[in-house]
Amino acid sequence: MDKLKIEGGHSLKGEIEISGAKNAALPILCACLLTQELLELENVPHLQDVETMLKILEHMGVGCFREKQKVSLNAAGLNNPYAAYQWVKTMRASILTLGPLLARYGEAKVSLPGGCAIGARPVDQHIKGLEAMGAEIHLEEGYIIARAKRLKGARIFTDMVTVTGTENLMMAAVLAEGETVIENAAREPEIVDLANLLIQMGAQINGAGTDIIRIEGVKTLHGARYAIMPDRIETGTYLCAAAITGGDVFLRRARNTILDIVLDKLLDAGCTIHLENAGIHLKAPPRLKAVSLRTAPYPAFPTDMQAQFMALNAVAEGVATIRETIFENRFMHAVELMRLGADIQIDGANATVHGVARLLGASVMATDLRASASLVIAALKAEGETTIERIYHLDRGYEQMEQKLSALGAQIKRVR
Ligand code: EPZ
């Protein structure tokens, strides 16, 4: 299994480009199931999760063609509405095929995702919403078996804010009979990106980005050409990497309107930030100040940036408290950061981080996607060499991370 070796202590300087967003690309790829016509996508990142989704779609009979950052999809030949466990177990976002398959094809067999390192992550709200739209759903040998002649519009109130739940129900509703209203909807920018594509395909959607989304179903959708938004979590991750090393970087194509609270926290930590149309420029002080945070659904602080900020606070001046409200087991990176010399106490959903003067390189293990990003950030600061194992987690969500960090002056190499 590949490992990363990082020699810390080098300040990041220079310019890199931000890739397309993983969490927008995954639902957007599934939208191809809603039409018989060609969907041409641009700015599609090269990530393990994207490759897995393309395999799942191909297995369903979708024609997939990829050239660099462009992906063309044609689901006219869709003939096998089945997402197998072998893929779903590696990527729970496969559940996003369920809504569009039911809406367009009237039946679907999709493996239940099962648990994940960061939490139980059930999909009961996805199922509840589809049943409210008239789908007949039962579970059989670990699979969701769903059928519906034509889905009917419904008023759906989700018990908690769910990102992929909102996306699945939105994609189901665009071809349903009548109006669907999703209340307590997630407001993440990736949901707006998906809605913008669906509207371009002929869907009638109002309120994406707010907590009430109204969808008037139509009979058919047509093809479209669409460019996927830049990745705000990748952006936040590189801003943190620059901040912890006292660096000075420009992130080309980063969108500054969807990262407010993350940028605010970096300003509180002492960074200087310039927002430009072409991207985001960050200059960091020699030592950061500790910043406390509480994760919650957008526009509050994203849980997908919690681990990276724990790494920042590990060497900041002062004490920070971190409260994780979305996932019940998302502090796995803390014990690994402690192997580098961090001083962290965990008490259920709360972490207290006492900033230390220095971290020392060691061998550490990645446990999930964002945890691995926090270990890379800490390793860039740690004295000496750090080895990070199980970086397949990283490859799921970061395109060419070692190349991008090397371009900013990091001493990093992948050991196959
Ligand atoms: C999306 O996951 C993202 N994944 C996650 O990013 C992100 O952490 C999460 O939203 C929260 O922002 C993608 O977009 C592919 P949720 P999702 O449904 O949709 C509970 C990354 O690092 N819940 O919003 O699966 C759930 O257990 C990944 O890129 C139910 O109980 O998250 C959690 O506690 C990790 N029942 C909470 O709601 C349901 O039916 C929010 O989960 C659905 C969710």
Short mmCIF file of C-alpha atoms and ligand atoms in Angstrom, two decimals:
data_model
loop_
_atom_site.label_atom_id
_atom_site.label_comp_id
_atom_site.label_asym_id
_atom_site.label_seq_id
_atom_site.Cartn_x
_atom_site.Cartn_y
_atom_site.Cartn_z
CA MET A 1 0.00 0.00 0.00
CA ASP A 2 1.27 3.45 -0.87
CA LYS A 3 2.66 5.71 1.85
CA LEU A 4 3.61 9.37 1.92
CA LYS A 5 6.93 10.57 3.32
CA ILE A 6 7.02 14.24 4.29
CA GLU A 7 9.97 16.23 5.60
CA GLY A 8 8.50 19.09 7.60
CA GLY A 9 9.66 22.63 8.25
CA HIS A 10 9.39 24.02 4.71
CA SER A 11 7.19 27.07 4.29
CA LEU A 12 4.71 26.75 1.39
CA LYS A 13 5.00 29.44 -1.28
CA GLY A 14 3.60 29.92 -4.78
CA GLU A 15 0.46 29.17 -6.75
CA ILE A 16 -1.62 26.08 -7.52
CA GLU A 17 -5.00 25.41 -9.13
CA ILE A 18 -8.04 24.09 -7.29
CA SER A 19 -9.80 21.07 -8.85
CA GLY A 20 -13.47 20.35 -9.41
CA ALA A 21 -15.49 19.47 -6.29
CA LYS A 22 -15.76 15.77 -5.35
CA ASN A 23 -19.04 16.30 -3.47
CA ALA A 24 -20.61 18.08 -6.44
CA ALA A 25 -19.20 15.70 -9.07
CA LEU A 26 -20.66 12.55 -7.46
CA PRO A 27 -24.36 13.60 -7.51
CA ILE A 28 -23.89 15.38 -10.86
CA LEU A 29 -22.56 12.17 -12.49
CA CYS A 30 -25.70 10.38 -11.24
CA ALA A 31 -27.92 13.02 -12.90
CA CYS A 32 -27.07 11.41 -16.26
CA LEU A 33 -29.51 8.61 -15.27
CA LEU A 34 -32.38 11.12 -15.57
CA THR A 35 -32.16 11.58 -19.37
CA GLN A 36 -31.72 9.61 -22.57
CA GLU A 37 -29.58 12.41 -23.98
CA LEU A 38 -25.86 13.26 -23.74
CA LEU A 39 -24.51 14.92 -20.60
CA GLU A 40 -21.15 16.63 -21.12
CA LEU A 41 -19.33 17.55 -17.93
CA GLU A 42 -16.22 19.68 -17.50
CA ASN A 43 -13.85 20.21 -14.54
CA VAL A 44 -14.41 16.60 -13.35
CA PRO A 45 -11.58 15.78 -10.90
CA HIS A 46 -9.43 12.64 -11.22
CA LEU A 47 -10.31 10.95 -7.94
CA GLN A 48 -10.81 7.34 -6.82
CA ASP A 49 -14.44 8.09 -5.86
CA VAL A 50 -15.17 9.52 -9.32
CA GLU A 51 -13.66 6.43 -10.98
CA THR A 52 -15.81 4.20 -8.75
CA MET A 53 -18.97 6.13 -9.69
CA LEU A 54 -18.12 5.83 -13.40
CA LYS A 55 -17.68 2.06 -12.98
CA ILE A 56 -21.10 1.81 -11.28
CA LEU A 57 -22.77 3.79 -14.08
CA GLU A 58 -21.06 1.75 -16.80
CA HIS A 59 -22.25 -1.41 -15.10
CA MET A 60 -25.81 -0.05 -15.37
CA GLY A 61 -25.45 0.36 -19.14
CA VAL A 62 -24.42 4.03 -19.26
CA GLY A 63 -21.93 5.01 -21.97
CA CYS A 64 -19.06 6.84 -20.22
CA PHE A 65 -16.26 8.61 -22.06
CA ARG A 66 -13.46 10.50 -20.32
CA GLU A 67 -10.85 12.85 -21.73
CA LYS A 68 -8.76 14.79 -19.20
CA GLN A 69 -11.21 16.82 -17.06
CA LYS A 70 -14.11 16.15 -19.43
CA VAL A 71 -16.62 13.32 -19.00
CA SER A 72 -19.44 12.51 -21.45
CA LEU A 73 -22.28 10.28 -20.28
CA ASN A 74 -25.17 8.75 -22.17
CA ALA A 75 -27.77 6.71 -20.30
CA ALA A 76 -29.95 5.89 -23.33
CA GLY A 77 -28.78 2.27 -22.97
CA LEU A 78 -29.55 2.02 -19.25
CA ASN A 79 -30.70 -1.59 -18.75
CA ASN A 80 -29.40 -2.74 -15.37
CA PRO A 81 -30.57 -0.52 -12.44
CA TYR A 82 -28.26 -2.27 -9.98
CA ALA A 83 -25.48 -0.89 -7.72
CA ALA A 84 -23.51 -3.81 -6.30
CA TYR A 85 -22.19 -4.12 -2.73
CA GLN A 86 -18.60 -4.48 -3.98
CA TRP A 87 -18.69 -0.83 -5.04
CA VAL A 88 -21.12 0.66 -2.56
CA LYS A 89 -19.00 -0.62 0.34
CA THR A 90 -16.05 1.43 -0.99
CA MET A 91 -18.09 4.57 -1.58
CA ARG A 92 -21.37 5.25 0.23
CA ALA A 93 -22.21 8.10 -2.22
CA SER A 94 -23.34 5.29 -4.57
CA ILE A 95 -26.69 5.70 -2.78
CA LEU A 96 -27.13 8.76 -5.06
CA THR A 97 -28.08 6.43 -7.92
CA LEU A 98 -31.29 5.38 -6.08
CA GLY A 99 -33.42 8.53 -6.59
CA PRO A 100 -32.63 9.06 -10.31
CA LEU A 101 -33.03 5.32 -11.13
CA LEU A 102 -36.46 5.23 -9.51
CA ALA A 103 -37.51 8.48 -11.20
CA ARG A 104 -36.46 7.51 -14.73
CA TYR A 105 -36.47 3.69 -14.71
CA GLY A 106 -39.12 2.89 -12.08
CA GLU A 107 -36.96 0.32 -10.28
CA ALA A 108 -33.62 0.07 -8.53
CA LYS A 109 -31.53 -2.41 -6.56
CA VAL A 110 -28.87 -0.55 -4.57
CA SER A 111 -26.72 -2.00 -1.82
CA LEU A 112 -27.17 -0.48 1.63
CA PRO A 113 -23.98 1.47 2.33
CA GLY A 114 -23.30 0.01 5.81
CA GLY A 115 -21.26 1.80 8.50
CA CYS A 116 -18.22 4.05 8.00
CA ALA A 117 -15.15 5.07 10.05
CA ILE A 118 -16.70 8.42 11.01
CA GLY A 119 -20.16 7.17 12.00
CA ALA A 120 -23.14 4.86 11.47
CA ARG A 121 -24.47 7.07 8.67
CA PRO A 122 -27.89 5.47 8.02
CA VAL A 123 -29.93 6.36 4.88
CA ASP A 124 -33.38 6.22 6.51
CA GLN A 125 -34.23 9.76 5.39
CA HIS A 126 -33.53 8.90 1.75
CA ILE A 127 -35.90 5.93 2.02
CA LYS A 128 -38.53 7.86 4.01
CA GLY A 129 -38.63 10.59 1.36
CA LEU A 130 -38.89 8.19 -1.59
CA GLU A 131 -41.68 6.27 0.16
CA ALA A 132 -43.51 9.58 0.69
CA MET A 133 -43.31 9.96 -3.12
CA GLY A 134 -45.03 6.59 -3.53
CA ALA A 135 -42.09 4.24 -3.96
CA GLU A 136 -42.43 0.66 -2.63
CA ILE A 137 -39.20 -0.12 -0.84
CA HIS A 138 -38.01 -3.19 1.03
CA LEU A 139 -34.64 -4.41 2.20
CA GLU A 140 -33.41 -7.80 1.04
CA GLU A 141 -30.00 -9.38 1.78
CA GLY A 142 -28.41 -5.99 2.38
CA TYR A 143 -29.97 -4.40 -0.69
CA ILE A 144 -32.57 -1.67 -1.06
CA ILE A 145 -35.17 -2.94 -3.56
CA ALA A 146 -37.31 -0.08 -4.81
CA ARG A 147 -40.15 0.19 -7.33
CA ALA A 148 -42.46 2.95 -8.51
CA LYS A 149 -44.56 3.29 -11.70
CA ARG A 150 -44.16 7.07 -11.57
CA LEU A 151 -43.17 8.94 -8.41
CA LYS A 152 -45.69 11.47 -7.11
CA GLY A 153 -44.89 14.91 -5.68
CA ALA A 154 -44.95 15.08 -1.86
CA ARG A 155 -44.14 17.33 1.10
CA ILE A 156 -41.06 15.89 2.80
CA PHE A 157 -39.62 17.08 6.10
CA THR A 158 -36.23 15.48 6.82
CA ASP A 159 -35.59 14.74 10.51
CA MET A 160 -32.07 16.12 10.22
CA VAL A 161 -30.24 18.13 7.57
CA THR A 162 -28.81 15.58 5.13
CA VAL A 163 -26.71 16.55 2.09
CA THR A 164 -26.96 13.42 -0.07
CA GLY A 165 -30.51 12.87 1.22
CA THR A 166 -31.53 16.27 -0.17
CA GLU A 167 -29.69 15.55 -3.45
CA ASN A 168 -31.32 12.09 -3.87
CA LEU A 169 -34.83 13.43 -3.23
CA MET A 170 -34.28 16.43 -5.50
CA MET A 171 -33.19 14.12 -8.34
CA ALA A 172 -36.20 11.85 -7.71
CA ALA A 173 -38.63 14.78 -7.69
CA VAL A 174 -37.61 16.37 -11.03
CA LEU A 175 -39.47 13.63 -13.00
CA ALA A 176 -42.28 13.03 -10.47
CA GLU A 177 -45.92 13.88 -11.06
CA GLY A 178 -46.74 17.22 -9.40
CA GLU A 179 -44.90 19.33 -6.85
CA THR A 180 -42.44 18.14 -4.20
CA VAL A 181 -41.41 20.33 -1.27
CA ILE A 182 -38.29 19.36 0.70
CA GLU A 183 -38.27 21.10 4.10
CA ASN A 184 -35.24 21.26 6.43
CA ALA A 185 -33.23 20.77 3.25
CA ALA A 186 -29.44 20.96 3.27
CA ARG A 187 -28.06 24.26 1.89
CA GLU A 188 -24.56 23.17 0.84
CA PRO A 189 -23.11 24.83 -2.31
CA GLU A 190 -22.80 21.36 -3.90
CA ILE A 191 -26.62 21.10 -3.78
CA VAL A 192 -26.90 24.41 -5.62
CA ASP A 193 -24.41 23.15 -8.22
CA LEU A 194 -26.51 20.01 -8.79
CA ALA A 195 -29.73 22.07 -8.99
CA ASN A 196 -28.13 24.41 -11.56
CA LEU A 197 -27.28 21.44 -13.76
CA LEU A 198 -30.78 19.91 -13.39
CA ILE A 199 -32.37 23.27 -14.30
CA GLN A 200 -30.13 23.36 -17.38
CA MET A 201 -31.50 19.90 -18.25
CA GLY A 202 -35.05 21.30 -18.09
CA ALA A 203 -35.98 20.72 -14.43
CA GLN A 204 -38.16 23.16 -12.47
CA ILE A 205 -36.49 23.81 -9.12
CA ASN A 206 -36.79 26.75 -6.73
CA GLY A 207 -35.04 27.41 -3.46
CA ALA A 208 -31.84 25.33 -3.80
CA GLY A 209 -29.41 26.76 -1.25
CA THR A 210 -32.25 27.49 1.20
CA ASP A 211 -33.90 25.10 3.68
CA ILE A 212 -37.08 24.81 1.55
CA ILE A 213 -36.71 23.44 -1.99
CA ARG A 214 -39.72 23.28 -4.35
CA ILE A 215 -39.60 21.01 -7.41
CA GLU A 216 -42.33 20.84 -10.06
CA GLY A 217 -41.95 17.50 -11.84
CA VAL A 218 -41.65 17.35 -15.67
CA LYS A 219 -42.13 14.40 -18.08
CA THR A 220 -38.58 14.30 -19.47
CA LEU A 221 -35.19 16.01 -19.14
CA HIS A 222 -32.79 16.76 -21.99
CA GLY A 223 -28.99 16.72 -22.26
CA ALA A 224 -26.66 19.53 -21.19
CA ARG A 225 -23.05 20.73 -20.95
CA TYR A 226 -21.95 21.76 -17.47
CA ALA A 227 -18.75 22.71 -15.60
CA ILE A 228 -18.49 21.46 -12.01
CA MET A 229 -17.78 24.02 -9.27
CA PRO A 230 -14.33 24.26 -7.59
CA ASP A 231 -13.77 22.16 -4.44
CA ARG A 232 -14.22 24.30 -1.30
CA ILE A 233 -12.87 21.58 1.01
CA GLU A 234 -9.75 21.12 -1.13
CA THR A 235 -9.38 24.93 -1.04
CA GLY A 236 -9.71 24.99 2.75
CA THR A 237 -7.21 22.15 3.08
CA TYR A 238 -4.47 23.97 1.10
CA LEU A 239 -5.16 27.23 2.96
CA CYS A 240 -4.54 25.31 6.21
CA ALA A 241 -1.36 23.75 4.79
CA ALA A 242 -0.06 27.23 3.95
CA ALA A 243 -1.18 28.63 7.31
CA ILE A 244 0.57 25.98 9.45
CA THR A 245 3.90 26.46 7.60
CA GLY A 246 3.87 30.27 7.79
CA GLY A 247 3.41 30.25 4.01
CA ASP A 248 2.27 32.59 1.26
CA VAL A 249 0.10 30.99 -1.46
CA PHE A 250 -2.40 31.80 -4.18
CA LEU A 251 -5.12 29.23 -4.95
CA ARG A 252 -6.24 29.76 -8.54
CA ARG A 253 -9.92 29.07 -9.34
CA ALA A 254 -10.83 28.88 -5.61
CA ARG A 255 -14.29 30.40 -5.07
CA ASN A 256 -14.30 32.74 -2.06
CA THR A 257 -18.09 33.12 -1.73
CA ILE A 258 -18.62 29.57 -0.37
CA LEU A 259 -15.97 29.49 2.37
CA ASP A 260 -16.91 32.43 4.58
CA ILE A 261 -16.66 30.82 7.99
CA VAL A 262 -13.44 28.97 7.14
CA LEU A 263 -11.83 32.22 5.95
CA ASP A 264 -13.08 33.99 9.09
CA LYS A 265 -11.40 31.37 11.29
CA LEU A 266 -8.12 31.74 9.37
CA LEU A 267 -8.30 35.52 9.86
CA ASP A 268 -8.92 34.93 13.60
CA ALA A 269 -5.82 32.70 13.59
CA GLY A 270 -3.80 35.67 12.32
CA CYS A 271 -3.61 35.07 8.56
CA THR A 272 -3.90 37.81 5.93
CA ILE A 273 -6.32 36.93 3.12
CA HIS A 274 -6.94 38.65 -0.22
CA LEU A 275 -10.01 37.60 -2.18
CA GLU A 276 -9.77 37.93 -5.97
CA ASN A 277 -12.09 36.76 -8.75
CA ALA A 278 -9.33 34.48 -9.95
CA GLY A 279 -8.79 32.93 -6.53
CA ILE A 280 -7.70 33.31 -2.90
CA HIS A 281 -4.35 34.62 -1.62
CA LEU A 282 -3.27 33.74 1.93
CA LYS A 283 -0.22 34.93 3.87
CA ALA A 284 0.38 33.41 7.27
CA PRO A 285 2.10 34.76 10.42
CA PRO A 286 5.11 32.88 11.94
CA ARG A 287 2.76 31.37 14.58
CA LEU A 288 -1.02 31.01 14.48
CA LYS A 289 -3.46 31.80 17.27
CA ALA A 290 -5.78 29.04 18.51
CA VAL A 291 -9.33 29.16 17.12
CA SER A 292 -12.29 27.28 18.61
CA LEU A 293 -15.07 25.93 16.39
CA ARG A 294 -18.31 23.97 16.28
CA THR A 295 -19.27 21.99 13.18
CA ALA A 296 -22.82 22.22 11.78
CA PRO A 297 -24.61 22.17 8.38
CA TYR A 298 -23.79 24.92 5.83
CA PRO A 299 -23.32 27.87 6.18
CA ALA A 300 -21.88 26.97 9.58
CA PHE A 301 -18.39 25.45 9.99
CA PRO A 302 -18.02 22.36 7.74
CA THR A 303 -17.34 19.03 9.44
CA ASP A 304 -15.08 18.23 6.44
CA MET A 305 -12.66 20.95 7.67
CA GLN A 306 -12.69 19.96 11.35
CA ALA A 307 -9.67 17.63 11.21
CA GLN A 308 -7.55 20.12 9.27
CA PHE A 309 -8.22 22.83 11.90
CA MET A 310 -7.35 20.40 14.69
CA ALA A 311 -3.91 20.13 13.10
CA LEU A 312 -3.60 23.95 12.98
CA ASN A 313 -4.59 24.27 16.62
CA ALA A 314 -2.05 21.60 17.61
CA VAL A 315 0.79 24.14 17.11
CA ALA A 316 -1.13 27.39 17.65
CA GLU A 317 -0.71 29.79 20.53
CA GLY A 318 -3.33 29.04 23.19
CA VAL A 319 -6.13 26.54 23.75
CA ALA A 320 -8.95 25.69 21.32
CA THR A 321 -12.15 23.71 21.79
CA ILE A 322 -13.64 21.79 18.88
CA ARG A 323 -17.23 20.47 18.97
CA GLU A 324 -18.24 17.92 16.31
CA THR A 325 -22.05 17.88 15.93
CA ILE A 326 -22.51 15.99 12.62
CA PHE A 327 -20.70 12.65 12.96
CA GLU A 328 -20.38 10.63 16.15
CA ASN A 329 -16.87 9.27 15.50
CA ARG A 330 -14.89 11.96 13.72
CA PHE A 331 -11.88 12.42 16.01
CA MET A 332 -9.84 9.41 14.83
CA HIS A 333 -7.07 11.79 13.65
CA ALA A 334 -6.54 13.09 17.21
CA VAL A 335 -4.62 10.03 18.43
CA GLU A 336 -2.44 10.11 15.32
CA LEU A 337 -1.72 13.83 15.83
CA MET A 338 -0.72 12.96 19.39
CA ARG A 339 1.89 10.58 17.93
CA LEU A 340 3.48 13.73 16.43
CA GLY A 341 3.47 15.37 19.86
CA ALA A 342 0.11 17.16 19.88
CA ASP A 343 -1.67 17.72 23.21
CA ILE A 344 -5.37 16.87 22.70
CA GLN A 345 -8.10 15.71 25.11
CA ILE A 346 -11.24 14.08 23.72
CA ASP A 347 -14.48 14.03 25.69
CA GLY A 348 -17.28 12.62 23.56
CA ALA A 349 -18.15 15.22 20.88
CA ASN A 350 -15.69 17.76 22.33
CA ALA A 351 -11.95 18.08 21.82
CA THR A 352 -9.63 20.44 23.71
CA VAL A 353 -6.38 21.25 21.94
CA HIS A 354 -3.48 22.82 23.87
CA GLY A 355 -1.10 24.31 21.30
CA VAL A 356 2.49 23.05 21.57
CA ALA A 357 5.67 24.78 20.35
CA ARG A 358 6.75 21.97 18.02
CA LEU A 359 5.72 18.65 16.46
CA LEU A 360 8.20 15.85 15.72
CA GLY A 361 8.02 13.53 12.69
CA ALA A 362 6.83 9.92 13.24
CA SER A 363 4.85 7.14 11.51
CA VAL A 364 1.10 7.70 11.50
CA MET A 365 -1.96 6.03 9.97
CA ALA A 366 -4.77 7.61 7.95
CA THR A 367 -8.28 6.47 9.00
CA ASP A 368 -10.57 8.44 6.67
CA LEU A 369 -10.35 11.07 3.94
CA ARG A 370 -10.21 14.30 5.97
CA ALA A 371 -8.24 12.70 8.81
CA SER A 372 -5.51 11.91 6.28
CA ALA A 373 -5.51 15.56 5.14
CA SER A 374 -4.97 16.70 8.76
CA LEU A 375 -1.98 14.35 9.08
CA VAL A 376 -0.43 15.78 5.90
CA ILE A 377 -0.91 19.33 7.27
CA ALA A 378 0.69 18.42 10.62
CA ALA A 379 3.56 16.60 8.88
CA LEU A 380 4.36 19.74 6.84
CA LYS A 381 5.02 21.49 10.18
CA ALA A 382 6.65 18.64 12.13
CA GLU A 383 10.44 18.55 12.47
CA GLY A 384 12.06 15.66 10.63
CA GLU A 385 10.30 13.04 8.54
CA THR A 386 6.73 11.77 8.92
CA THR A 387 5.43 8.62 7.19
CA ILE A 388 1.69 8.47 6.55
CA GLU A 389 0.24 5.01 5.87
CA ARG A 390 -3.08 4.00 4.20
CA ILE A 391 -3.13 7.05 1.94
CA TYR A 392 -5.72 5.36 -0.28
CA HIS A 393 -8.08 7.40 1.88
CA LEU A 394 -6.46 10.58 0.56
CA ASP A 395 -6.68 9.50 -3.09
CA ARG A 396 -10.43 9.27 -2.74
CA GLY A 397 -10.82 13.02 -2.42
CA TYR A 398 -7.62 14.92 -3.33
CA GLU A 399 -6.40 15.16 -6.93
CA GLN A 400 -2.57 14.97 -7.24
CA MET A 401 -1.93 16.17 -3.68
CA GLU A 402 1.80 15.45 -3.60
CA GLN A 403 2.34 17.17 -6.97
CA LYS A 404 0.44 20.26 -5.82
CA LEU A 405 2.29 20.42 -2.48
CA SER A 406 5.66 19.90 -4.21
CA ALA A 407 4.81 22.81 -6.51
CA LEU A 408 4.47 24.93 -3.34
CA GLY A 409 7.87 23.80 -2.05
CA ALA A 410 6.93 20.89 0.20
CA GLN A 411 9.39 17.98 0.59
CA ILE A 412 6.94 15.14 -0.04
CA LYS A 413 7.10 11.83 -1.87
CA ARG A 414 4.86 8.84 -2.43
CA VAL A 415 6.42 5.46 -1.63
CA ARG A 416 4.74 2.70 -3.63
C1 EPZ B 1 -22.11 14.49 2.79
O1 EPZ B 1 -22.29 13.18 3.36
C2 EPZ B 1 -20.67 14.54 2.30
N1 EPZ B 1 -20.46 13.51 1.31
C3 EPZ B 1 -19.72 14.34 3.48
O2 EPZ B 1 -18.38 14.51 3.02
C4 EPZ B 1 -19.99 15.41 4.52
O3 EPZ B 1 -19.20 15.15 5.66
C5 EPZ B 1 -21.47 15.38 4.94
O4 EPZ B 1 -22.32 15.51 3.78
C6 EPZ B 1 -21.82 16.51 5.89
O5 EPZ B 1 -21.50 17.75 5.36
C7 EPZ B 1 -20.87 13.74 0.02
O6 EPZ B 1 -21.43 14.77 -0.33
C8 EPZ B 1 -20.61 12.65 -0.97
P1 EPZ B 1 -25.39 13.73 5.72
P2 EPZ B 1 -23.76 12.64 3.71
O7 EPZ B 1 -26.45 12.86 5.16
O8 EPZ B 1 -24.74 13.22 2.78
C9 EPZ B 1 -27.30 11.58 9.56
C10 EPZ B 1 -16.10 14.01 2.71
O9 EPZ B 1 -15.16 14.02 3.53
N2 EPZ B 1 -28.26 10.95 8.62
O10 EPZ B 1 -25.54 15.20 5.51
O11 EPZ B 1 -23.65 11.17 3.81
C11 EPZ B 1 -25.85 11.14 9.34
O12 EPZ B 1 -25.57 9.94 9.98
C12 EPZ B 1 -17.47 13.41 3.10
O13 EPZ B 1 -16.00 14.45 1.56
C13 EPZ B 1 -29.20 10.06 9.10
O14 EPZ B 1 -29.26 9.77 10.29
O15 EPZ B 1 -23.98 13.26 5.16
C14 EPZ B 1 -25.07 12.33 9.89
O16 EPZ B 1 -24.94 12.19 11.26
C15 EPZ B 1 -17.43 12.72 4.42
N3 EPZ B 1 -30.07 9.50 8.22
C16 EPZ B 1 -25.97 13.50 9.54
O17 EPZ B 1 -27.28 12.97 9.32
C17 EPZ B 1 -30.04 9.78 6.86
O18 EPZ B 1 -30.84 9.22 6.09
C18 EPZ B 1 -25.54 14.29 8.29
O19 EPZ B 1 -25.23 13.38 7.28
C19 EPZ B 1 -29.08 10.68 6.40
C20 EPZ B 1 -28.19 11.26 7.29
#
